[in-house]
PDB file of C-alpha atoms and ligand atoms in Angstrom:
ATOM      1  CA  MET A   1     103.696  69.274  74.673  1.00  0.00           C
ATOM      2  CA  THR A   2     101.940  71.158  72.401  1.00  0.00           C
ATOM      3  CA  ALA A   3      97.981  72.713  72.811  1.00  0.00           C
ATOM      4  CA  PRO A   4      96.136  70.397  70.029  1.00  0.00           C
ATOM      5  CA  ARG A   5      94.425  72.909  67.722  1.00  0.00           C
ATOM      6  CA  LEU A   6      91.161  71.920  67.327  1.00  0.00           C
ATOM      7  CA  PRO A   7      88.265  72.718  65.643  1.00  0.00           C
ATOM      8  CA  PRO A   8      85.298  75.339  66.971  1.00  0.00           C
ATOM      9  CA  ALA A   9      83.004  72.845  67.717  1.00  0.00           C
ATOM     10  CA  TYR A  10      85.027  71.659  70.959  1.00  0.00           C
ATOM     11  CA  HIS A  11      84.774  73.172  73.715  1.00  0.00           C
ATOM     12  CA  LEU A  12      88.637  71.909  75.158  1.00  0.00           C
ATOM     13  CA  VAL A  13      88.551  71.508  79.179  1.00  0.00           C
ATOM     14  CA  SER A  14      92.495  70.160  79.788  1.00  0.00           C
ATOM     15  CA  LEU A  15      93.725  68.457  82.816  1.00  0.00           C
ATOM     16  CA  GLU A  16      96.828  67.199  84.825  1.00  0.00           C
ATOM     17  CA  ARG A  17      95.312  63.891  86.735  1.00  0.00           C
ATOM     18  CA  VAL A  18      91.867  63.103  87.310  1.00  0.00           C
ATOM     19  CA  VAL A  19      90.192  59.352  88.279  1.00  0.00           C
ATOM     20  CA  SER A  20      88.346  59.252  85.387  1.00  0.00           C
ATOM     21  CA  THR A  21      88.252  61.744  82.283  1.00  0.00           C
ATOM     22  CA  ASN A  22      84.514  59.750  81.463  1.00  0.00           C
ATOM     23  CA  ASP A  23      83.133  61.183  85.579  1.00  0.00           C
ATOM     24  CA  GLU A  24      84.704  64.622  84.737  1.00  0.00           C
ATOM     25  CA  ALA A  25      82.696  64.970  81.850  1.00  0.00           C
ATOM     26  CA  ARG A  26      79.837  63.102  82.742  1.00  0.00           C
ATOM     27  CA  ALA A  27      80.229  66.163  86.230  1.00  0.00           C
ATOM     28  CA  LEU A  28      80.330  68.733  83.518  1.00  0.00           C
ATOM     29  CA  ALA A  29      77.429  67.253  81.773  1.00  0.00           C
ATOM     30  CA  GLU A  30      75.204  67.571  84.679  1.00  0.00           C
ATOM     31  CA  ALA A  31      76.310  70.930  85.597  1.00  0.00           C
ATOM     32  CA  GLY A  32      74.823  71.856  82.155  1.00  0.00           C
ATOM     33  CA  ALA A  33      77.931  71.729  79.473  1.00  0.00           C
ATOM     34  CA  GLU A  34      77.366  71.945  75.915  1.00  0.00           C
ATOM     35  CA  ASP A  35      77.516  69.554  73.070  1.00  0.00           C
ATOM     36  CA  GLY A  36      81.383  69.078  72.518  1.00  0.00           C
ATOM     37  CA  THR A  37      83.002  69.746  75.806  1.00  0.00           C
ATOM     38  CA  LEU A  38      86.161  67.656  75.238  1.00  0.00           C
ATOM     39  CA  VAL A  39      87.809  66.675  78.623  1.00  0.00           C
ATOM     40  CA  TRP A  40      91.550  65.803  78.020  1.00  0.00           C
ATOM     41  CA  ALA A  41      93.798  64.314  81.326  1.00  0.00           C
ATOM     42  CA  ARG A  42      97.335  63.381  81.144  1.00  0.00           C
ATOM     43  CA  GLU A  43      96.959  60.852  83.081  1.00  0.00           C
ATOM     44  CA  GLN A  44      93.693  58.685  85.251  1.00  0.00           C
ATOM     45  CA  SER A  45      94.236  57.300  88.410  1.00  0.00           C
ATOM     46  CA  GLY A  46      90.873  55.277  88.296  1.00  0.00           C
ATOM     47  CA  GLY A  47      90.317  54.845  84.056  1.00  0.00           C
ATOM     48  CA  ARG A  48      87.413  52.516  83.549  1.00  0.00           C
ATOM     49  CA  GLY A  49      87.287  49.754  80.448  1.00  0.00           C
ATOM     50  CA  ARG A  50      84.027  48.232  79.453  1.00  0.00           C
ATOM     51  CA  ARG A  51      82.308  45.430  81.395  1.00  0.00           C
ATOM     52  CA  GLY A  52      83.922  46.907  84.701  1.00  0.00           C
ATOM     53  CA  ARG A  53      86.731  46.289  83.530  1.00  0.00           C
ATOM     54  CA  ALA A  54      90.075  49.263  84.676  1.00  0.00           C
ATOM     55  CA  TRP A  55      91.824  50.547  82.053  1.00  0.00           C
ATOM     56  CA  ALA A  56      95.653  51.366  83.008  1.00  0.00           C
ATOM     57  CA  SER A  57      96.490  54.651  82.549  1.00  0.00           C
ATOM     58  CA  PRO A  58      99.901  56.093  82.884  1.00  0.00           C
ATOM     59  CA  PRO A  59     100.917  59.837  81.420  1.00  0.00           C
ATOM     60  CA  GLY A  60     101.965  58.928  77.859  1.00  0.00           C
ATOM     61  CA  ASN A  61      98.644  57.829  76.124  1.00  0.00           C
ATOM     62  CA  LEU A  62      95.725  59.529  75.602  1.00  0.00           C
ATOM     63  CA  TYR A  63      92.433  59.796  77.945  1.00  0.00           C
ATOM     64  CA  CYS A  64      89.853  61.964  76.315  1.00  0.00           C
ATOM     65  CA  SER A  65      85.720  62.308  76.975  1.00  0.00           C
ATOM     66  CA  LEU A  66      83.474  63.873  74.596  1.00  0.00           C
ATOM     67  CA  VAL A  67      80.262  65.673  75.827  1.00  0.00           C
ATOM     68  CA  LEU A  68      77.561  65.180  72.908  1.00  0.00           C
ATOM     69  CA  ARG A  69      73.558  65.691  72.762  1.00  0.00           C
ATOM     70  CA  PRO A  70      72.868  64.346  69.437  1.00  0.00           C
ATOM     71  CA  GLU A  71      68.531  64.863  68.707  1.00  0.00           C
ATOM     72  CA  VAL A  72      68.173  60.975  68.309  1.00  0.00           C
ATOM     73  CA  SER A  73      66.488  57.973  70.390  1.00  0.00           C
ATOM     74  CA  MET A  74      69.212  55.929  73.043  1.00  0.00           C
ATOM     75  CA  ALA A  75      68.947  52.924  70.262  1.00  0.00           C
ATOM     76  CA  GLU A  76      70.122  55.300  68.131  1.00  0.00           C
ATOM     77  CA  ALA A  77      73.080  57.173  70.550  1.00  0.00           C
ATOM     78  CA  ALA A  78      74.414  53.302  70.765  1.00  0.00           C
ATOM     79  CA  GLU A  79      75.306  53.601  67.002  1.00  0.00           C
ATOM     80  CA  LEU A  80      78.308  56.771  68.599  1.00  0.00           C
ATOM     81  CA  SER A  81      80.395  53.611  69.434  1.00  0.00           C
ATOM     82  CA  PHE A  82      80.938  52.984  65.639  1.00  0.00           C
ATOM     83  CA  VAL A  83      81.304  56.255  64.842  1.00  0.00           C
ATOM     84  CA  ALA A  84      83.938  56.403  67.638  1.00  0.00           C
ATOM     85  CA  CYS A  85      85.188  53.702  66.334  1.00  0.00           C
ATOM     86  CA  LEU A  86      86.000  55.355  62.835  1.00  0.00           C
ATOM     87  CA  GLY A  87      87.243  58.184  64.151  1.00  0.00           C
ATOM     88  CA  VAL A  88      90.002  56.286  66.081  1.00  0.00           C
ATOM     89  CA  GLY A  89      91.081  54.058  63.180  1.00  0.00           C
ATOM     90  CA  GLU A  90      91.496  56.965  60.913  1.00  0.00           C
ATOM     91  CA  ALA A  91      93.568  58.729  63.269  1.00  0.00           C
ATOM     92  CA  VAL A  92      95.610  56.054  64.307  1.00  0.00           C
ATOM     93  CA  GLY A  93      95.851  55.579  60.465  1.00  0.00           C
ATOM     94  CA  SER A  94      97.590  58.195  59.896  1.00  0.00           C
ATOM     95  CA  LEU A  95      99.724  57.933  62.411  1.00  0.00           C
ATOM     96  CA  VAL A  96     101.857  55.163  61.989  1.00  0.00           C
ATOM     97  CA  PRO A  97     103.406  53.589  58.614  1.00  0.00           C
ATOM     98  CA  PRO A  98     101.199  52.899  55.747  1.00  0.00           C
ATOM     99  CA  MET A  99     101.532  49.154  55.479  1.00  0.00           C
ATOM    100  CA  VAL A 100     100.099  48.536  59.299  1.00  0.00           C
ATOM    101  CA  PRO A 101      96.817  46.698  58.997  1.00  0.00           C
ATOM    102  CA  LEU A 102      93.808  48.357  60.590  1.00  0.00           C
ATOM    103  CA  ARG A 103      91.102  46.570  61.815  1.00  0.00           C
ATOM    104  CA  TYR A 104      87.257  46.644  63.807  1.00  0.00           C
ATOM    105  CA  LYS A 105      86.359  44.476  66.209  1.00  0.00           C
ATOM    106  CA  TRP A 106      82.762  44.037  67.216  1.00  0.00           C
ATOM    107  CA  PRO A 107      82.032  46.134  69.800  1.00  0.00           C
ATOM    108  CA  ASN A 108      84.097  49.259  69.412  1.00  0.00           C
ATOM    109  CA  ASP A 109      87.694  47.906  69.561  1.00  0.00           C
ATOM    110  CA  VAL A 110      90.456  49.185  66.984  1.00  0.00           C
ATOM    111  CA  LEU A 111      93.307  46.456  66.319  1.00  0.00           C
ATOM    112  CA  LEU A 112      96.875  47.715  64.328  1.00  0.00           C
ATOM    113  CA  ASP A 113      98.575  44.860  62.959  1.00  0.00           C
ATOM    114  CA  ASP A 114      95.990  42.630  64.608  1.00  0.00           C
ATOM    115  CA  ARG A 115      96.296  44.465  68.607  1.00  0.00           C
ATOM    116  CA  LYS A 116      94.199  46.295  70.391  1.00  0.00           C
ATOM    117  CA  ILE A 117      95.395  50.066  70.058  1.00  0.00           C
ATOM    118  CA  SER A 118      92.584  52.127  71.891  1.00  0.00           C
ATOM    119  CA  GLY A 119      89.289  51.268  73.460  1.00  0.00           C
ATOM    120  CA  ILE A 120      86.246  53.237  73.469  1.00  0.00           C
ATOM    121  CA  LEU A 121      83.396  53.540  76.759  1.00  0.00           C
ATOM    122  CA  LEU A 122      80.170  54.911  75.686  1.00  0.00           C
ATOM    123  CA  GLU A 123      78.032  55.719  78.539  1.00  0.00           C
ATOM    124  CA  ALA A 124      74.437  57.368  78.064  1.00  0.00           C
ATOM    125  CA  LYS A 125      72.066  59.491  80.750  1.00  0.00           C
ATOM    126  CA  SER A 126      68.603  59.231  79.212  1.00  0.00           C
ATOM    127  CA  GLY A 127      66.337  62.248  79.168  1.00  0.00           C
ATOM    128  CA  ALA A 128      63.133  63.313  77.975  1.00  0.00           C
ATOM    129  CA  GLU A 129      60.742  60.971  75.758  1.00  0.00           C
ATOM    130  CA  GLY A 130      63.384  58.233  75.085  1.00  0.00           C
ATOM    131  CA  ARG A 131      66.449  60.658  74.042  1.00  0.00           C
ATOM    132  CA  PRO A 132      69.630  60.905  75.739  1.00  0.00           C
ATOM    133  CA  ASP A 133      70.332  63.911  77.939  1.00  0.00           C
ATOM    134  CA  TYR A 134      73.900  63.927  76.976  1.00  0.00           C
ATOM    135  CA  VAL A 135      75.853  61.140  75.824  1.00  0.00           C
ATOM    136  CA  ILE A 136      79.719  60.767  76.849  1.00  0.00           C
ATOM    137  CA  LEU A 137      82.474  59.059  74.982  1.00  0.00           C
ATOM    138  CA  GLY A 138      85.410  58.291  76.298  1.00  0.00           C
ATOM    139  CA  VAL A 139      88.482  57.042  74.204  1.00  0.00           C
ATOM    140  CA  GLY A 140      91.803  55.895  75.041  1.00  0.00           C
ATOM    141  CA  ILE A 141      94.871  55.426  72.562  1.00  0.00           C
ATOM    142  CA  ASN A 142      97.611  53.961  73.471  1.00  0.00           C
ATOM    143  CA  VAL A 143     100.324  56.457  72.063  1.00  0.00           C
ATOM    144  CA  ALA A 144     103.608  55.212  73.991  1.00  0.00           C
ATOM    145  CA  SER A 145     103.222  52.421  76.250  1.00  0.00           C
ATOM    146  CA  HIS A 146      99.783  49.256  76.390  1.00  0.00           C
ATOM    147  CA  PRO A 147      99.414  47.027  79.144  1.00  0.00           C
ATOM    148  CA  GLY A 148     101.255  43.351  78.906  1.00  0.00           C
ATOM    149  CA  ASP A 149      98.403  41.514  80.881  1.00  0.00           C
ATOM    150  CA  THR A 150      95.501  42.301  79.058  1.00  0.00           C
ATOM    151  CA  THR A 151      93.072  39.250  77.437  1.00  0.00           C
ATOM    152  CA  THR A 152      93.051  41.032  74.101  1.00  0.00           C
ATOM    153  CA  ALA A 153      96.433  41.258  72.704  1.00  0.00           C
ATOM    154  CA  ALA A 154      97.413  45.363  72.602  1.00  0.00           C
ATOM    155  CA  THR A 155     100.211  47.422  71.359  1.00  0.00           C
ATOM    156  CA  ASP A 156     101.120  51.280  70.974  1.00  0.00           C
ATOM    157  CA  LEU A 157     101.411  53.786  68.737  1.00  0.00           C
ATOM    158  CA  ALA A 158     105.112  54.208  69.399  1.00  0.00           C
ATOM    159  CA  GLU A 159     105.740  50.443  68.438  1.00  0.00           C
ATOM    160  CA  LEU A 160     104.229  50.133  65.620  1.00  0.00           C
ATOM    161  CA  GLY A 161     106.407  52.574  63.774  1.00  0.00           C
ATOM    162  CA  ALA A 162     105.437  56.494  65.189  1.00  0.00           C
ATOM    163  CA  PRO A 163     107.731  56.550  68.023  1.00  0.00           C
ATOM    164  CA  GLY A 164     107.509  60.519  70.160  1.00  0.00           C
ATOM    165  CA  LEU A 165     104.750  61.477  68.809  1.00  0.00           C
ATOM    166  CA  ASP A 166     103.086  64.215  70.812  1.00  0.00           C
ATOM    167  CA  VAL A 167      99.375  63.334  72.910  1.00  0.00           C
ATOM    168  CA  GLY A 168      98.130  65.859  71.821  1.00  0.00           C
ATOM    169  CA  GLU A 169      98.765  65.802  67.975  1.00  0.00           C
ATOM    170  CA  VAL A 170      96.555  62.886  69.132  1.00  0.00           C
ATOM    171  CA  LEU A 171      93.898  64.205  70.092  1.00  0.00           C
ATOM    172  CA  GLN A 172      93.864  66.764  67.029  1.00  0.00           C
ATOM    173  CA  ALA A 173      93.882  63.728  64.806  1.00  0.00           C
ATOM    174  CA  PHE A 174      90.731  61.826  66.537  1.00  0.00           C
ATOM    175  CA  ALA A 175      88.958  65.231  67.105  1.00  0.00           C
ATOM    176  CA  ARG A 176      89.144  65.919  63.623  1.00  0.00           C
ATOM    177  CA  HIS A 177      88.283  62.458  62.135  1.00  0.00           C
ATOM    178  CA  PHE A 178      85.166  61.980  64.904  1.00  0.00           C
ATOM    179  CA  MET A 179      83.807  65.111  63.799  1.00  0.00           C
ATOM    180  CA  THR A 180      84.339  64.138  60.123  1.00  0.00           C
ATOM    181  CA  TRP A 181      82.105  60.446  60.456  1.00  0.00           C
ATOM    182  CA  ALA A 182      79.761  62.042  62.944  1.00  0.00           C
ATOM    183  CA  ALA A 183      78.725  65.039  61.127  1.00  0.00           C
ATOM    184  CA  ARG A 184      78.230  62.294  58.398  1.00  0.00           C
ATOM    185  CA  TRP A 185      75.928  60.284  60.623  1.00  0.00           C
ATOM    186  CA  VAL A 186      73.643  62.800  61.670  1.00  0.00           C
ATOM    187  CA  GLU A 187      73.562  63.879  57.991  1.00  0.00           C
ATOM    188  CA  ASP A 188      72.723  60.103  56.679  1.00  0.00           C
ATOM    189  CA  GLY A 189      72.473  58.199  59.433  1.00  0.00           C
ATOM    190  CA  PHE A 190      73.867  54.886  60.432  1.00  0.00           C
ATOM    191  CA  ALA A 191      74.077  53.204  56.909  1.00  0.00           C
ATOM    192  CA  PRO A 192      77.694  54.485  55.723  1.00  0.00           C
ATOM    193  CA  VAL A 193      78.949  54.095  59.443  1.00  0.00           C
ATOM    194  CA  ARG A 194      78.098  50.303  59.187  1.00  0.00           C
ATOM    195  CA  HIS A 195      79.647  50.088  55.727  1.00  0.00           C
ATOM    196  CA  ALA A 196      82.456  51.446  56.302  1.00  0.00           C
ATOM    197  CA  TRP A 197      82.901  49.545  59.347  1.00  0.00           C
ATOM    198  CA  LEU A 198      82.383  46.044  57.713  1.00  0.00           C
ATOM    199  CA  ALA A 199      85.076  47.182  54.828  1.00  0.00           C
ATOM    200  CA  ARG A 200      87.492  46.631  57.897  1.00  0.00           C
ATOM    201  CA  VAL A 201      85.816  44.489  60.283  1.00  0.00           C
ATOM    202  CA  LYS A 202      88.162  41.054  61.901  1.00  0.00           C
ATOM    203  CA  GLY A 203      86.133  37.658  61.214  1.00  0.00           C
ATOM    204  CA  LEU A 204      83.064  38.541  59.548  1.00  0.00           C
ATOM    205  CA  GLY A 205      82.060  35.123  57.974  1.00  0.00           C
ATOM    206  CA  GLU A 206      84.212  33.033  60.514  1.00  0.00           C
ATOM    207  CA  PRO A 207      83.477  31.354  63.472  1.00  0.00           C
ATOM    208  CA  ILE A 208      82.975  33.434  66.698  1.00  0.00           C
ATOM    209  CA  THR A 209      82.290  32.652  70.605  1.00  0.00           C
ATOM    210  CA  VAL A 210      80.239  36.046  71.740  1.00  0.00           C
ATOM    211  CA  ALA A 211      80.806  35.774  75.586  1.00  0.00           C
ATOM    212  CA  ASN A 212      79.400  38.467  78.305  1.00  0.00           C
ATOM    213  CA  GLU A 213      77.857  37.875  81.691  1.00  0.00           C
ATOM    214  CA  ALA A 214      75.072  35.502  80.924  1.00  0.00           C
ATOM    215  CA  SER A 215      76.140  33.703  78.309  1.00  0.00           C
ATOM    216  CA  ARG A 216      78.646  32.354  76.402  1.00  0.00           C
ATOM    217  CA  LEU A 217      77.688  31.130  72.201  1.00  0.00           C
ATOM    218  CA  GLU A 218      79.666  30.050  69.307  1.00  0.00           C
ATOM    219  CA  GLY A 219      78.310  30.443  65.605  1.00  0.00           C
ATOM    220  CA  ARG A 220      79.499  32.290  62.961  1.00  0.00           C
ATOM    221  CA  PHE A 221      79.619  36.472  62.461  1.00  0.00           C
ATOM    222  CA  ALA A 222      76.967  36.699  59.905  1.00  0.00           C
ATOM    223  CA  ASP A 223      76.476  40.216  59.603  1.00  0.00           C
ATOM    224  CA  LEU A 224      76.700  43.949  61.911  1.00  0.00           C
ATOM    225  CA  ASP A 225      72.804  44.871  61.539  1.00  0.00           C
ATOM    226  CA  ALA A 226      71.287  47.676  60.856  1.00  0.00           C
ATOM    227  CA  ARG A 227      71.655  48.699  64.225  1.00  0.00           C
ATOM    228  CA  GLY A 228      75.018  48.037  65.892  1.00  0.00           C
ATOM    229  CA  ALA A 229      74.445  44.513  66.454  1.00  0.00           C
ATOM    230  CA  LEU A 230      76.780  41.692  65.664  1.00  0.00           C
ATOM    231  CA  VAL A 231      74.191  38.893  63.923  1.00  0.00           C
ATOM    232  CA  LEU A 232      75.443  35.320  65.216  1.00  0.00           C
ATOM    233  CA  GLU A 233      74.227  32.284  62.996  1.00  0.00           C
ATOM    234  CA  LEU A 234      74.141  29.529  65.055  1.00  0.00           C
ATOM    235  CA  PRO A 235      75.438  25.998  64.172  1.00  0.00           C
ATOM    236  CA  GLY A 236      71.767  24.801  63.591  1.00  0.00           C
ATOM    237  CA  GLY A 237      71.399  28.165  61.527  1.00  0.00           C
ATOM    238  CA  ASP A 238      69.230  29.949  63.232  1.00  0.00           C
ATOM    239  CA  ARG A 239      70.340  33.623  63.668  1.00  0.00           C
ATOM    240  CA  ARG A 240      71.020  36.115  67.252  1.00  0.00           C
ATOM    241  CA  LEU A 241      71.231  39.402  67.213  1.00  0.00           C
ATOM    242  CA  ILE A 242      73.803  40.071  70.282  1.00  0.00           C
ATOM    243  CA  ALA A 243      73.680  43.643  71.428  1.00  0.00           C
ATOM    244  CA  ALA A 244      76.668  43.260  74.007  1.00  0.00           C
ATOM    245  CA  GLY A 245      80.075  40.775  74.646  1.00  0.00           C
ATOM    246  CA  ASP A 246      83.219  40.306  73.628  1.00  0.00           C
ATOM    247  CA  VAL A 247      84.264  38.689  70.520  1.00  0.00           C
ATOM    248  CA  LEU A 248      86.607  35.670  70.841  1.00  0.00           C
ATOM    249  CA  PHE A 249      88.464  34.506  67.162  1.00  0.00           C
ATOM    250  CA  ALA A 250      89.360  30.837  66.836  1.00  0.00           C
ATOM    251  CA  ARG A 251      92.574  30.697  66.489  1.00  0.00           C
TER     252      ARG A 251
HETATM  253  C1  BTN B 301      87.510  49.121  76.827  1.00  0.00           C
HETATM  254  O1  BTN B 301      86.748  48.663  77.726  1.00  0.00           O
HETATM  255  O2  BTN B 301      88.245  49.106  76.176  1.00  0.00           O
HETATM  256  C2  BTN B 301      87.121  50.520  77.198  1.00  0.00           C
HETATM  257  C3  BTN B 301      88.474  51.190  77.447  1.00  0.00           C
HETATM  258  C4  BTN B 301      87.974  52.926  77.813  1.00  0.00           C
HETATM  259  C5  BTN B 301      88.978  54.101  78.298  1.00  0.00           C
HETATM  260  C6  BTN B 301      88.961  55.388  78.320  1.00  0.00           C
HETATM  261  S1  BTN B 301      90.050  56.055  78.134  1.00  0.00           S
HETATM  262  C7  BTN B 301      89.467  57.604  78.734  1.00  0.00           C
HETATM  263  C8  BTN B 301      87.707  57.327  79.365  1.00  0.00           C
HETATM  264  N1  BTN B 301      88.018  57.059  81.111  1.00  0.00           N
HETATM  265  C9  BTN B 301      88.165  56.234  81.033  1.00  0.00           C
HETATM  266  O3  BTN B 301      87.836  56.361  82.460  1.00  0.00           O
HETATM  267  N2  BTN B 301      87.889  55.175  80.526  1.00  0.00           N
HETATM  268  C10 BTN B 301      87.426  55.988  78.971  1.00  0.00           C
END
């Protein structure tokens, strides 16, 4: 495995096997790790996904978590999951043949050929004055394999025409593309991120179901609001802002 060549803003912590890179990154952040600390592990024994799900983490795929200390509000920090989507999307898009379609699925799934290639888990600790003390951005990318038992169909880069990729190379691609979009976000805010994300979103204008622990709502995916909430138009025409949940598409 070749060592990734990363822009100097990153401080790489490279590990063999951990429970979860998000947990490692959080421990480092609690101990004062600086913005840009990037924890990379070859394997996880307790990889975590959104909404308490497990993230299967055998060797051969990418597992990394980045410590960020953005000078924004907690609400604005949540926009980083869309920034990460663009970083992941452009990275994986650069590694597979150009005819493989790339789409984003709200809130932060990256789909290649209509199947999930990556997972993003954003966790933040709030600090003074409603600002985050730190944000942990966890990213998993299916490079050599994918689990077969997921509710959302999954795939991996090898299956899509990029066999034998070095995981370090995938980390390098993600780190570079994420940095470009993070700089744009710091400079220009969420608007250009939202615009780029919407240009590739799956299901805009279509009937969807949004499910979370509390409810299951059916409607039309009308828009993404200026903060990243899904705008759901209900059958009667009323609009609801959805901040968290899973989107299911009609067949
Ligand atoms: C999802 O549910 O789609 C999010 C999955 C996030 C998985 C990544 S792998 C690296 C980091 N460490 C974890 O335990 N989870 C994230």
